[in-house]
mmCIF file of C-alpha atoms in Angstrom:
data_model
loop_
_atom_site.group_PDB
_atom_site.id
_atom_site.type_symbol
_atom_site.label_atom_id
_atom_site.label_comp_id
_atom_site.label_asym_id
_atom_site.label_seq_id
_atom_site.Cartn_x
_atom_site.Cartn_y
_atom_site.Cartn_z
ATOM 1 C CA UNK A 558 -24.403 40.420 -168.964
ATOM 2 C CA UNK A 559 -24.735 41.121 -172.692
ATOM 3 C CA UNK A 560 -27.385 39.108 -174.798
ATOM 4 C CA UNK A 561 -25.981 36.295 -176.873
ATOM 5 C CA UNK A 562 -26.835 36.326 -180.445
ATOM 6 C CA UNK A 563 -28.304 32.892 -181.798
ATOM 7 C CA UNK A 564 -26.084 30.342 -183.447
ATOM 8 C CA UNK A 565 -26.086 30.337 -187.029
ATOM 9 C CA UNK A 566 -26.802 26.823 -187.143
ATOM 10 C CA UNK A 567 -29.941 27.327 -185.184
ATOM 11 C CA UNK A 568 -31.123 30.146 -187.284
ATOM 12 C CA UNK A 569 -30.397 27.928 -190.338
ATOM 13 C CA UNK A 570 -32.530 24.843 -188.874
ATOM 14 C CA UNK A 571 -35.429 27.130 -187.915
ATOM 15 C CA UNK A 572 -35.401 28.504 -191.177
ATOM 16 C CA UNK A 573 -35.520 25.186 -192.932
ATOM 17 C CA UNK A 574 -38.318 24.112 -190.729
ATOM 18 C CA UNK A 575 -40.159 27.083 -191.660
ATOM 19 C CA UNK A 576 -39.480 26.739 -195.334
ATOM 20 C CA UNK A 577 -40.651 22.965 -195.243
ATOM 21 C CA UNK A 578 -43.832 23.786 -193.503
ATOM 22 C CA UNK A 579 -44.725 26.514 -196.258
ATOM 23 C CA UNK A 580 -43.911 24.194 -198.877
ATOM 24 C CA UNK A 581 -46.126 21.368 -197.714
ATOM 25 C CA UNK A 582 -48.972 23.901 -197.132
ATOM 26 C CA UNK A 583 -48.529 24.952 -200.692
ATOM 27 C CA UNK A 584 -48.407 21.676 -201.947
ATOM 28 C CA UNK A 585 -51.841 21.059 -200.618
ATOM 29 C CA UNK A 586 -53.389 24.336 -202.074
ATOM 30 C CA UNK A 587 -51.663 23.507 -205.338
ATOM 31 C CA UNK A 588 -53.261 19.947 -205.570
ATOM 32 C CA UNK A 589 -56.649 21.781 -204.774
ATOM 33 C CA UNK A 590 -56.126 24.202 -207.519
ATOM 34 C CA UNK A 591 -55.354 21.245 -209.899
ATOM 35 C CA UNK A 592 -58.523 19.544 -208.893
ATOM 36 C CA UNK A 593 -60.567 22.553 -209.670
ATOM 37 C CA UNK A 594 -59.047 23.072 -212.995
ATOM 38 C CA UNK A 595 -59.596 19.776 -214.151
ATOM 39 C CA UNK A 596 -63.126 19.689 -213.142
ATOM 40 C CA UNK A 597 -63.592 23.079 -215.065
ATOM 41 C CA UNK A 598 -61.620 21.464 -218.038
ATOM 42 C CA UNK A 599 -63.980 18.380 -217.874
ATOM 43 C CA UNK A 600 -67.317 20.815 -217.820
ATOM 44 C CA UNK A 601 -65.712 22.525 -221.041
ATOM 45 C CA UNK A 602 -64.983 19.064 -222.767
ATOM 46 C CA UNK A 603 -68.426 17.845 -222.017
ATOM 47 C CA UNK A 604 -69.943 20.689 -223.173
ATOM 48 C CA UNK A 605 -67.982 20.909 -226.441
ATOM 49 C CA UNK A 606 -68.845 17.270 -227.075
ATOM 50 C CA UNK A 607 -72.315 17.899 -226.679
ATOM 51 C CA UNK A 608 -72.409 20.738 -229.242
ATOM 52 C CA UNK A 609 -70.370 18.541 -231.444
ATOM 53 C CA UNK A 610 -73.275 15.897 -231.459
ATOM 54 C CA UNK A 611 -75.852 18.984 -231.929
ATOM 55 C CA UNK A 612 -73.823 19.963 -235.145
ATOM 56 C CA UNK A 613 -73.949 16.329 -236.405
ATOM 57 C CA UNK A 614 -77.495 16.020 -236.030
ATOM 58 C CA UNK A 615 -78.307 19.545 -238.160
ATOM 59 C CA UNK A 616 -76.705 18.372 -241.292
ATOM 60 C CA UNK A 617 -75.272 15.192 -241.161
ATOM 61 C CA UNK A 618 -71.587 16.443 -241.634
ATOM 62 C CA UNK A 619 -69.197 16.079 -239.070
ATOM 63 C CA UNK A 620 -67.542 19.404 -238.089
ATOM 64 C CA UNK A 621 -69.260 21.514 -240.904
ATOM 65 C CA UNK A 622 -68.779 25.399 -240.644
ATOM 66 C CA UNK A 623 -71.364 27.777 -241.653
#
């Protein structure tokens, strides 16, 4: 008896299920990366605002350049 090759429809369904699983996993990963990036951006913005306040106190002019 010779082995039968898988039906193309079954191969397609398995491929789609695998692709969906990978995409759902990537979605959670990208969500985590987005949250991390947002947190870094917030820290940078807070630091910049703090230094802008320091500049205002130094000479009383907003956004003064040396």
